[in-house]
Short mmCIF file of C-alpha atoms in Angstrom, two decimals:
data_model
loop_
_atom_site.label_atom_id
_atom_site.label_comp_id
_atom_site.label_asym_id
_atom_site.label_seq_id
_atom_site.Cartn_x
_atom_site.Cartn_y
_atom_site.Cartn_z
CA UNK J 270 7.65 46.01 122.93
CA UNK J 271 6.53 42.64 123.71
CA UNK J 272 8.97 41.80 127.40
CA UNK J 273 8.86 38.12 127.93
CA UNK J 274 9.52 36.86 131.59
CA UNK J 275 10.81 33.61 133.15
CA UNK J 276 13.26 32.13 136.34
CA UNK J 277 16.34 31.45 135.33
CA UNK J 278 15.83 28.07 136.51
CA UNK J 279 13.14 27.27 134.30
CA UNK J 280 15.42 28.74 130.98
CA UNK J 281 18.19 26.78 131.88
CA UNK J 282 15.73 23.93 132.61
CA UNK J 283 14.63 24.56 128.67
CA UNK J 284 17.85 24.96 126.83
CA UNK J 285 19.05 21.89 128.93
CA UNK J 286 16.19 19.66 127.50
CA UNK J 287 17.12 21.96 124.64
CA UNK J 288 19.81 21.28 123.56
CA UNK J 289 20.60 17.85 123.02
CA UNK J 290 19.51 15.45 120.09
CA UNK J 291 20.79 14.07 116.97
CA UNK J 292 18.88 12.88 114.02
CA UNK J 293 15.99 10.94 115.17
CA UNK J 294 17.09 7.89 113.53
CA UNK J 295 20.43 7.80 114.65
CA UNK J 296 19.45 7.70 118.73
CA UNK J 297 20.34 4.17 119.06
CA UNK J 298 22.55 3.08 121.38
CA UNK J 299 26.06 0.78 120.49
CA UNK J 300 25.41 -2.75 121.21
CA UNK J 301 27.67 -4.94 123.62
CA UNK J 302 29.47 -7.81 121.99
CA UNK J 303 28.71 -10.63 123.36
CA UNK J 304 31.20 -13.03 124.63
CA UNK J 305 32.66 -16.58 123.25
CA UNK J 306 29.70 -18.14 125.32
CA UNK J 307 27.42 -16.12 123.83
CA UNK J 308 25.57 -15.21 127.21
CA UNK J 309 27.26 -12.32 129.23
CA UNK J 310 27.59 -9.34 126.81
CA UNK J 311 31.24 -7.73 126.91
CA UNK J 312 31.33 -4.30 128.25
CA UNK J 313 32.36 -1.40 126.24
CA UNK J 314 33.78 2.24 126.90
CA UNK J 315 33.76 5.88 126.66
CA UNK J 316 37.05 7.70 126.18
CA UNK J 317 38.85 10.71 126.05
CA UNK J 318 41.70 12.70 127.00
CA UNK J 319 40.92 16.25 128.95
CA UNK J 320 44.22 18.35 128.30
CA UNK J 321 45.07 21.90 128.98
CA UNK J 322 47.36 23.97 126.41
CA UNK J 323 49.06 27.24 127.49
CA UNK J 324 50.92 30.00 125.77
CA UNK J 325 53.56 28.01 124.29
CA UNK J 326 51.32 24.95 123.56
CA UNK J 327 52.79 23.03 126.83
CA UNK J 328 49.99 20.36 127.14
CA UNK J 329 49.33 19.07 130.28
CA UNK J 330 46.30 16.87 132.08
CA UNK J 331 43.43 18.85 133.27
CA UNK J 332 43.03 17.22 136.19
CA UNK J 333 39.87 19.42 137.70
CA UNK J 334 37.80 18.60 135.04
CA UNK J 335 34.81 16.99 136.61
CA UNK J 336 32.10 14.29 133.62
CA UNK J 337 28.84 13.83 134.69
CA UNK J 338 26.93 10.74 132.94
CA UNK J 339 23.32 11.56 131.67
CA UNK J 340 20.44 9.21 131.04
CA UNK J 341 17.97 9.62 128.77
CA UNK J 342 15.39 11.56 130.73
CA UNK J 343 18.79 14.18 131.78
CA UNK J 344 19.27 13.28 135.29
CA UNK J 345 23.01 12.70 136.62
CA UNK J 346 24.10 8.74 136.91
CA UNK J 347 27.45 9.07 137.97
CA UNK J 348 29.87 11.61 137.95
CA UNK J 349 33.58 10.95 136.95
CA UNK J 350 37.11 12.58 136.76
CA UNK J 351 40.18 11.67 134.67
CA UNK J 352 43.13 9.62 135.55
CA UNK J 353 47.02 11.42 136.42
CA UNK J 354 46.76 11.60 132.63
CA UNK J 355 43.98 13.20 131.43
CA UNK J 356 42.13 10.02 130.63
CA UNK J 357 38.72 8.99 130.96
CA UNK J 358 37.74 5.45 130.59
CA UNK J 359 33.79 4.92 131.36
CA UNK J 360 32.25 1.76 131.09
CA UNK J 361 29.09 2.77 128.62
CA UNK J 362 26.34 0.96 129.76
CA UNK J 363 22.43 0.86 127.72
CA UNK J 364 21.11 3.81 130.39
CA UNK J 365 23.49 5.98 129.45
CA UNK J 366 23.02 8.50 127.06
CA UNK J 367 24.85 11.68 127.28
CA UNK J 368 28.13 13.32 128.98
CA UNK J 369 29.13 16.69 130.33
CA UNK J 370 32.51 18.03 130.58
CA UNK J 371 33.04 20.57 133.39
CA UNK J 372 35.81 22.80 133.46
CA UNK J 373 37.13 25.80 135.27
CA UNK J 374 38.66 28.45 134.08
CA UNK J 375 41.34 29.20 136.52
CA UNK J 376 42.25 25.13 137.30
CA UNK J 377 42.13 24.60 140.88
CA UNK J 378 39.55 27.48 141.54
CA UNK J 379 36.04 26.19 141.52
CA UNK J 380 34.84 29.68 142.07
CA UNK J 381 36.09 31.07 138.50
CA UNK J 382 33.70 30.64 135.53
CA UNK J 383 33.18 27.55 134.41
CA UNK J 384 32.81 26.15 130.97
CA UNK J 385 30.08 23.40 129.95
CA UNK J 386 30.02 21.03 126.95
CA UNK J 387 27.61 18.68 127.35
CA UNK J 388 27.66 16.05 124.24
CA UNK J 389 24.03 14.33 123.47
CA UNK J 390 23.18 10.69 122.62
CA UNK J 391 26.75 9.62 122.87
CA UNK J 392 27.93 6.28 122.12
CA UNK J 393 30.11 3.82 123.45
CA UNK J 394 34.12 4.74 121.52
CA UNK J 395 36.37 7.88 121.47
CA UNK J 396 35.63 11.45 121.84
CA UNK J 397 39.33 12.27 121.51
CA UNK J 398 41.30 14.97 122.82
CA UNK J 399 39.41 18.08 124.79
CA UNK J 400 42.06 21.09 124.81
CA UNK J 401 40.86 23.73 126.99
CA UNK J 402 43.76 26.87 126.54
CA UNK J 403 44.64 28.91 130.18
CA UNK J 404 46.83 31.93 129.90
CA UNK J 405 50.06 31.59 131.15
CA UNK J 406 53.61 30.15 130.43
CA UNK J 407 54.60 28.03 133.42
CA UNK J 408 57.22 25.22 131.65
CA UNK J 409 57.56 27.29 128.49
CA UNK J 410 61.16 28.21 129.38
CA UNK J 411 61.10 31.77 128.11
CA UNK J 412 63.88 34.58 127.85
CA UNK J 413 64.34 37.81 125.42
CA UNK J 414 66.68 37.28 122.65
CA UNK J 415 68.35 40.35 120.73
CA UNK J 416 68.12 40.16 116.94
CA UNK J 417 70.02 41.99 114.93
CA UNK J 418 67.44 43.68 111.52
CA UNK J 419 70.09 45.62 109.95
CA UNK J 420 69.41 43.97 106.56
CA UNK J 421 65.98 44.29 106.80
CA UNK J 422 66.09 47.93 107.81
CA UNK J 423 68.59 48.75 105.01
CA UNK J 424 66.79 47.27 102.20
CA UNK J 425 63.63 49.69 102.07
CA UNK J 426 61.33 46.84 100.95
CA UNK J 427 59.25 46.72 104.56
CA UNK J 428 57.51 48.54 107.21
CA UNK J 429 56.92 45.72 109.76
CA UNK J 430 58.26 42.47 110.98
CA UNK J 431 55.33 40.84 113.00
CA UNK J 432 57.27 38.33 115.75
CA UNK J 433 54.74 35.55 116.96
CA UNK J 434 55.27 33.54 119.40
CA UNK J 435 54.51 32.56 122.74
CA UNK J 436 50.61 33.58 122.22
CA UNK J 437 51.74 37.24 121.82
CA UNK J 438 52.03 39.08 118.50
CA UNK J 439 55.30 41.92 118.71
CA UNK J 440 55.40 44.47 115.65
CA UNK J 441 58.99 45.47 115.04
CA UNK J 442 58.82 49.03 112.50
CA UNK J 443 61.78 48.71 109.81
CA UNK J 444 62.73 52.50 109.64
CA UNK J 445 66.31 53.04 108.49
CA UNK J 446 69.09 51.35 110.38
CA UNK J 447 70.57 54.14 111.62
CA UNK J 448 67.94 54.64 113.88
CA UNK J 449 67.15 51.25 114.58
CA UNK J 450 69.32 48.10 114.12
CA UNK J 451 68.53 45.57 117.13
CA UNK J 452 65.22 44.58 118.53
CA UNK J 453 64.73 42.36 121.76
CA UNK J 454 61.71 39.20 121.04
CA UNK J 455 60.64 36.89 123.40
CA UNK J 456 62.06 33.29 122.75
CA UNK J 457 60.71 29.94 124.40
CA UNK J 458 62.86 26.92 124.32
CA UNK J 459 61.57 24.17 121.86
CA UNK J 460 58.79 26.77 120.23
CA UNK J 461 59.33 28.14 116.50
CA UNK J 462 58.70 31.67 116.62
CA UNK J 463 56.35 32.73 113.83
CA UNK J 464 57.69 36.19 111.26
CA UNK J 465 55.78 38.01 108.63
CA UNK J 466 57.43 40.84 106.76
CA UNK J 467 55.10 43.22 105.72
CA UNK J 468 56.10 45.38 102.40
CA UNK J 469 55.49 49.18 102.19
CA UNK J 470 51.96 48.38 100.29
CA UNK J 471 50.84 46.60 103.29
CA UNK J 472 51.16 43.41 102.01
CA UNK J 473 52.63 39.73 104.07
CA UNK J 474 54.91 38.59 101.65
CA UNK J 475 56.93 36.96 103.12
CA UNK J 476 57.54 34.60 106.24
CA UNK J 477 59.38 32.47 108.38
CA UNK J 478 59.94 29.92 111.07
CA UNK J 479 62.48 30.19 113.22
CA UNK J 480 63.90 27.90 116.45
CA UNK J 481 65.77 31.06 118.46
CA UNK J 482 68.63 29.78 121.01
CA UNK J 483 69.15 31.44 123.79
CA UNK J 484 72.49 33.41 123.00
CA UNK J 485 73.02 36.89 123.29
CA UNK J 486 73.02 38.49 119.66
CA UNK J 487 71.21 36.56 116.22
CA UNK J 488 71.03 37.88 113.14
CA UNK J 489 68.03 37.81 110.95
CA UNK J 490 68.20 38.57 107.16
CA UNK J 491 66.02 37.78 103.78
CA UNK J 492 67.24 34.61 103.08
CA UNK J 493 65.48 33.40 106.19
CA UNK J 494 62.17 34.25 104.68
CA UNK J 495 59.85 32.19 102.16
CA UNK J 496 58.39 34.38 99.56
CA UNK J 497 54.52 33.94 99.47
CA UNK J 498 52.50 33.12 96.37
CA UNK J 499 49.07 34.89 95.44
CA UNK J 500 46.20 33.05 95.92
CA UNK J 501 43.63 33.07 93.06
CA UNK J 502 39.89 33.63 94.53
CA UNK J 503 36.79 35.10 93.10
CA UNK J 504 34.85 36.24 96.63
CA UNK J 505 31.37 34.50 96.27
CA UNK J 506 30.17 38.43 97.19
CA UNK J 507 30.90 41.85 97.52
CA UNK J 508 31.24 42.07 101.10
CA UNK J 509 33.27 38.65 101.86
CA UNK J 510 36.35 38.46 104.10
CA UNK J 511 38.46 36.09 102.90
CA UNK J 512 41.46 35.16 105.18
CA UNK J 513 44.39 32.81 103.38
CA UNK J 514 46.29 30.17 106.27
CA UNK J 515 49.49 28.75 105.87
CA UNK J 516 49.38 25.99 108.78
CA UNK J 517 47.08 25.69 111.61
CA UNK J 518 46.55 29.70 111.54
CA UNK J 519 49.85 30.65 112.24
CA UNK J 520 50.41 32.51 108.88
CA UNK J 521 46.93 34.29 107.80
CA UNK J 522 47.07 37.35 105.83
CA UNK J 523 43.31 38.53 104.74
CA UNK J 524 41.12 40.90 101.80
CA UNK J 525 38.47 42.56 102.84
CA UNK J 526 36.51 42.57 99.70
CA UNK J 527 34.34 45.59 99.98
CA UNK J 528 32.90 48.43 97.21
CA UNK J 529 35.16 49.10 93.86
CA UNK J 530 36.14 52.13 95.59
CA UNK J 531 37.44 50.35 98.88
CA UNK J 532 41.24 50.67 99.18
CA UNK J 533 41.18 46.93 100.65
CA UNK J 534 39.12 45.64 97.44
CA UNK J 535 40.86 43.02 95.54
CA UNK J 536 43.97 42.89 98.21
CA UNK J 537 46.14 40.25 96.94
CA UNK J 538 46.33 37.86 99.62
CA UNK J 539 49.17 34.91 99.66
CA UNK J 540 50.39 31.78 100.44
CA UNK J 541 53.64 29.87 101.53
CA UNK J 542 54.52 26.65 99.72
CA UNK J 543 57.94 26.23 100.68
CA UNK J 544 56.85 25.74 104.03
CA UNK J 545 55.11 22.54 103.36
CA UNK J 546 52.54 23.69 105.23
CA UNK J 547 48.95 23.31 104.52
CA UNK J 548 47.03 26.19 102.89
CA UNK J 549 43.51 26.98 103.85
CA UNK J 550 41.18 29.37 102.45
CA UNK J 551 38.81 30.95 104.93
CA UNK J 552 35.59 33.17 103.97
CA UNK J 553 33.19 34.69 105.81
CA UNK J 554 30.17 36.43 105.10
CA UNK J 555 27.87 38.70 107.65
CA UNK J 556 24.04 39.58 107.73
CA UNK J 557 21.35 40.51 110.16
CA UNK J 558 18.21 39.25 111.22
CA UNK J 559 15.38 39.06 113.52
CA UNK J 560 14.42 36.24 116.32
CA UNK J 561 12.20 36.69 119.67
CA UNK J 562 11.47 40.20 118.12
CA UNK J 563 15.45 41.40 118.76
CA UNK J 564 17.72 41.83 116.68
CA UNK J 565 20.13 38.44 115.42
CA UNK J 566 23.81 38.44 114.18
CA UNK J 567 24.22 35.65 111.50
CA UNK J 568 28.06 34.64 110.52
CA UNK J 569 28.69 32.67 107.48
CA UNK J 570 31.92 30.82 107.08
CA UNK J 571 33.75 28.26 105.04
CA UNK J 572 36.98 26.32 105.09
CA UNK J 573 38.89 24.81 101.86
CA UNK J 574 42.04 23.92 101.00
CA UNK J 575 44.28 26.12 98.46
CA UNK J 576 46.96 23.82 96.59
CA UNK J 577 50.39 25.19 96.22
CA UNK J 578 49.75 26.88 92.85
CA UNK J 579 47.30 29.05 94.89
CA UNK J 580 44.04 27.90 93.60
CA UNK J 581 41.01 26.65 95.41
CA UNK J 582 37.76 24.82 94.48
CA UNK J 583 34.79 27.65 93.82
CA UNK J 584 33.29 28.87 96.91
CA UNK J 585 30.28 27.69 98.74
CA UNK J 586 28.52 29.45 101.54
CA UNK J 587 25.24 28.49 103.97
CA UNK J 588 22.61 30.91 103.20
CA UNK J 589 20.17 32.09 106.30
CA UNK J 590 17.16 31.22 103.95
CA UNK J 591 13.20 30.98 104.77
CA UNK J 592 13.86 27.20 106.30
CA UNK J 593 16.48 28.14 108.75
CA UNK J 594 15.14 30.98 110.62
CA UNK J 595 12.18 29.53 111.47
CA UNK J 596 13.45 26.62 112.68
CA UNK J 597 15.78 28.83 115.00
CA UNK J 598 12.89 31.17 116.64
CA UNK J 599 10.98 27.87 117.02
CA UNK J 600 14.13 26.62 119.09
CA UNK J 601 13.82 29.69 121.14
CA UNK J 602 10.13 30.27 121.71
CA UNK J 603 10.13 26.29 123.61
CA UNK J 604 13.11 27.45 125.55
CA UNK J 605 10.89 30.91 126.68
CA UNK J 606 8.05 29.22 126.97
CA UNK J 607 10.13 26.62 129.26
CA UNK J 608 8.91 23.12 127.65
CA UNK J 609 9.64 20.36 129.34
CA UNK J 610 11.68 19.15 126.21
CA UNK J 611 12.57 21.11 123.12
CA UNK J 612 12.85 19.73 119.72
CA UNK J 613 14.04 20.60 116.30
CA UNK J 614 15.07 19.73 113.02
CA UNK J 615 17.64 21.78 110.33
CA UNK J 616 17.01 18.40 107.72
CA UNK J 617 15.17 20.40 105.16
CA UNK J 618 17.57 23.17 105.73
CA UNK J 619 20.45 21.30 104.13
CA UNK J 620 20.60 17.86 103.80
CA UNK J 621 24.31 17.36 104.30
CA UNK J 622 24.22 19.20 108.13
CA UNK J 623 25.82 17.15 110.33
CA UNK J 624 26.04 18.95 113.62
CA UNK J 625 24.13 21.85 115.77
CA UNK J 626 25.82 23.43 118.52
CA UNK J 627 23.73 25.52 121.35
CA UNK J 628 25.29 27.69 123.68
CA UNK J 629 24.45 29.88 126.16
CA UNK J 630 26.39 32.99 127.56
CA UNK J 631 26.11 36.02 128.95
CA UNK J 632 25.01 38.87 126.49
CA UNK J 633 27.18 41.69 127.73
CA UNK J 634 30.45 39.38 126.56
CA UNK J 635 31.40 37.73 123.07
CA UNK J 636 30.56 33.61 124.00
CA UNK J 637 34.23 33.08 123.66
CA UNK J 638 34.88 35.44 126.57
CA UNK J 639 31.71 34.76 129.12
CA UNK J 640 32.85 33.89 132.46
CA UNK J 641 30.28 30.71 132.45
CA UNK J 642 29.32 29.11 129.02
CA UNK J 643 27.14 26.15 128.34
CA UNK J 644 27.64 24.28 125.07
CA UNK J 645 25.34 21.68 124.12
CA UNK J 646 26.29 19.35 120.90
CA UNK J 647 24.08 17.70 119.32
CA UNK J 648 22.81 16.12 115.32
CA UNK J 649 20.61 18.00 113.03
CA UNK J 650 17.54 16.96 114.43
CA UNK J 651 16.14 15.57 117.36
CA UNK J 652 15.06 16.36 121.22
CA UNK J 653 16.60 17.98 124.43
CA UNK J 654 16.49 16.58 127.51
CA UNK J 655 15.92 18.41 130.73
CA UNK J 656 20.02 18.21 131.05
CA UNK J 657 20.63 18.44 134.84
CA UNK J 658 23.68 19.80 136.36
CA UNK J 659 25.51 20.24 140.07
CA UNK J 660 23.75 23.02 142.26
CA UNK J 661 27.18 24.62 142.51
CA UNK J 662 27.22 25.20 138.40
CA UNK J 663 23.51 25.62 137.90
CA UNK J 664 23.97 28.95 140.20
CA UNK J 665 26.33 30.34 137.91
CA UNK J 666 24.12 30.16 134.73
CA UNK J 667 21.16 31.65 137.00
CA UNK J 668 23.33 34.70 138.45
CA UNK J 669 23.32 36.06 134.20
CA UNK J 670 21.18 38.54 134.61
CA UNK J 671 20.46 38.74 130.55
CA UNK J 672 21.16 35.33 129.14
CA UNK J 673 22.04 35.15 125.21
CA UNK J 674 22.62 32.08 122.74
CA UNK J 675 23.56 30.97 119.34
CA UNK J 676 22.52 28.06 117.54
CA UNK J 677 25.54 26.52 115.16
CA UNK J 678 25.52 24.05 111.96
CA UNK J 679 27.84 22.50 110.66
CA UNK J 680 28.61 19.88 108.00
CA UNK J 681 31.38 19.28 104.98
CA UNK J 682 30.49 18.43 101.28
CA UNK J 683 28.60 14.97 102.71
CA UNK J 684 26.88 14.01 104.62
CA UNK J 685 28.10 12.23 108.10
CA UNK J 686 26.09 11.15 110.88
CA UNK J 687 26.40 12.33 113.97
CA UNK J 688 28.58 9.33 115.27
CA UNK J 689 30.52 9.28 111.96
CA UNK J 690 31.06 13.57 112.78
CA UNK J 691 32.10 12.92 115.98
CA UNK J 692 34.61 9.65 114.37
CA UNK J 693 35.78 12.32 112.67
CA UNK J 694 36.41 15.28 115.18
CA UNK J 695 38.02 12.60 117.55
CA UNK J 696 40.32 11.19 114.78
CA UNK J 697 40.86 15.07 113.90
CA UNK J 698 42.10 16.24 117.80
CA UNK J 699 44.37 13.04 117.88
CA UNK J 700 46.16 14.37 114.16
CA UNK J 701 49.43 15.68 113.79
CA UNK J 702 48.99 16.37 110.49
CA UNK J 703 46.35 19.01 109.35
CA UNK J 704 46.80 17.90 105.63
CA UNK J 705 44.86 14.99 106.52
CA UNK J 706 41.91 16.59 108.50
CA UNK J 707 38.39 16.68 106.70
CA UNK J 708 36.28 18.72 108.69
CA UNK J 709 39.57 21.16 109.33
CA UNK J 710 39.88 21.80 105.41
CA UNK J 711 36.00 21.43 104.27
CA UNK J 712 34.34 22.65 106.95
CA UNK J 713 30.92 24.75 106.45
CA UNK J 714 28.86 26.67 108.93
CA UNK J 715 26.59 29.51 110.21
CA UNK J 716 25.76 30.82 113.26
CA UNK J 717 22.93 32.80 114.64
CA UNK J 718 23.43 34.82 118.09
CA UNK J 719 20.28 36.60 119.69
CA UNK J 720 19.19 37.85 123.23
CA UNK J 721 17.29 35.38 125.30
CA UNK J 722 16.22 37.43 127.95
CA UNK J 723 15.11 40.86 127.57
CA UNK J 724 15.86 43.51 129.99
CA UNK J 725 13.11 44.89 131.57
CA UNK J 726 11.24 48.39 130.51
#
């Protein structure tokens, strides 16, 4: 087997020049407005808001997160932290063209991982809300609460009730109530606790929100619950998981749409109306590949809404077809082959792609879970810089030993710019109300993952 070889600094050197870009005619840069006189142009800003969310949701400023300013070429111009808020207010000037968010994983520890996310030909305007979760519950105001579940015991109906709340899922079994009448939860002041009931065919029927106080005995019964409605879906194929959401994932019940023979094919899967809540529908499709000669995982995915009747618009999925993989083992030969700049260009892919993520991790963890990760956001098309980062975080991405990456796109059912996605994602982490989001509800996209770096024979 073919074994190629390369420093880590020249990779990272690669997938920095990489990984930025947006369509080639969208690079331009927002102009100043001039003022009354006409002479002295007005300046104009870059904003954003760099917030942490815990267990209960707590938000609170992330005030470690460091913002380095890019010009066109990559080299640093200024570097940057937020205000006692969160807030970032940059003066955008014509030589600068990109931004990179640096944040640690454990705040105040600058020798935890470190997460990446630098953002390519940026323009002057909002980039909204960045929410960056850390595990733990300081402020959440958090005690155990005894419910009583004699009524749900007694009736027969269910096996479970699935408690959520606080980032933790608790499964309560609803044998008979002489065995079992009470249960202790976990409870967090100002935080609805999320319940399922699960029937004796395995089905979530039923749900509910509830706002425990912090007294010593509560009672739960049926009436508390909101009966679910079926949702009506034809899976696009055999093998799709289809998940059904009843607000921002907090009630998701799923079918795994296998063979005929499959005791999961065809699970009815259901919604909650009477929660005024919006549904989603969520599908996902899996498939294999091949790129750099190893073996690729492509995931397939797709958001829509479902209206309270429990129907949906037909399905549409991405397909990994004969213009997409090439495009993607081009992307990675520049990067082993450590060009000076890397280009590419998913416009005769699909015309309505809007946004291509890169990201690099370390192969012997899921992306989501690598210590260090370097995300690089970019348009469908265009050219990476030689992105250039602190010597402190540069040695972090060259101690992975076997580097890995995926390449994401992303679009909705037209086509937006990258400014006008990026509008749209800021205008999205600013919402209260998910009913209103477009890329939330509409959202397409695949992803390829494959090894970078080989180890060695």
């Amino acid at each position: 087997m073919h074994t190629f070889k390369l420093t880590a600094c020249g990779l990272l050197t690669v997938l920095l020049t990489a990984c930025g870009g947006s369509d080639s005619n969208n690079n331009n840069q927002t102009e100043n407005a001039a003022d009354n006189k006409g002479n002295t142009p007005s300046p104009v800003y870059l904003t954003l808001d760099a917030m942490r969310s815990n267990q209960c949701g707590m938000l609170s400023p992330d005030l470690d997160a460091r913002f380095l300013v890019h010009d066109s070429d990559g080299n640093i111009l200024s570097e940057h932290k937020t205000d006692s808020n969160g807030h970032l207010n940059i003066e955008w000037s014509e030589a600068n063209q990109h931004i990179t968010q640096l944040t640690y994983t454990e705040p105040n520890d600058q020798s935890a991982g470190v997460k990446v996310d630098t953002y390519l030909n940026v323009t002057a305007g909002d980039l909204g809300k960045k929410v960056y979760y850390i595990d733990n519950d300081i402020g959440c105001e958090c005690n155990e609460v005894q419910i009583d579940l004699s009524e749900l015991h007694n009736s027969g109906d269910f096996r479970f009730v699935d408690f959520a709340a606080n980032s933790n899922i608790m499964s309560v079994f609803l044998s008979p109530a002489s065995q079992h009448s009470e249960s202790k939860v976990n409870w967090c002041a100002d935080v609805k606790t999320d319940l399922i009931l699960i029937d004796n065919n395995g089905f979530s029927t039923h749900v509910a929100q509830v706002l425990f106080s912090p007294v010593d005995n509560q009672t739960l019964t049926l009436s508390d619950f909101s009966e679910g409605i079926e949702v009506n879906i034809t899976p696009p194929t055999d093998s799709s998981f289809m998940v059904a959401y009843t607000g921002f994932y907090q009630f998701g019940n799923d079918s795994w749409n296998t063979s005929p023979n499959s005791s999961n094919h065809d699970k009815p899967i259901y919604i909650y109306p009477e929660l005024n809540l919006t549904s989603i529908l969520y599908t996902h499709n899996y498939s294999s590949s091949s790129i750099l000669d190893s073996h690729a995982n492509i995931n397939i995915s797709s958001r829509q809404p479902i209206d309270d009747e429990g129907y949906t618009q037909p399905i549409e999925l991405l397909t990994a077809d004969e213009s997409l993989l090439p495009e993607v083992e081009h992307i990675a030969t520049q990067m082993q082959l450590a060009s000076d700049t890397v280009d590419f260009d998913f416009s005769a892919y699909d015309s309505n792609i809007s946004a291509t993520t890169l990201r690099l991790y370390d192969d012997s963890q899921f992306y989501f879970d690598s210590d260090s990760t370097w995300s690089i956001f970019a348009g469908r098309a265009g050219t990476i810089p030689a992105l250039k980062l602190p010597q402190d975080i540069q040695a972090k991405f060259d101690a992975i030993e076997h580097k890995k990456m995926n390449v994401s796109l992303q679009k909705i059912d037209r086509y937006l710019s990258l400014q006008e996605w990026r509008a749209q994602v800021a205008t999205e982490s600013r919402s209260a109300d998910r009913a209103n989001e477009l890329i939330y509800q509409q959202g397409q996209s695949i992803r390829i993952d494959f090894a970078l770096t080989q180890p060695s024979e």
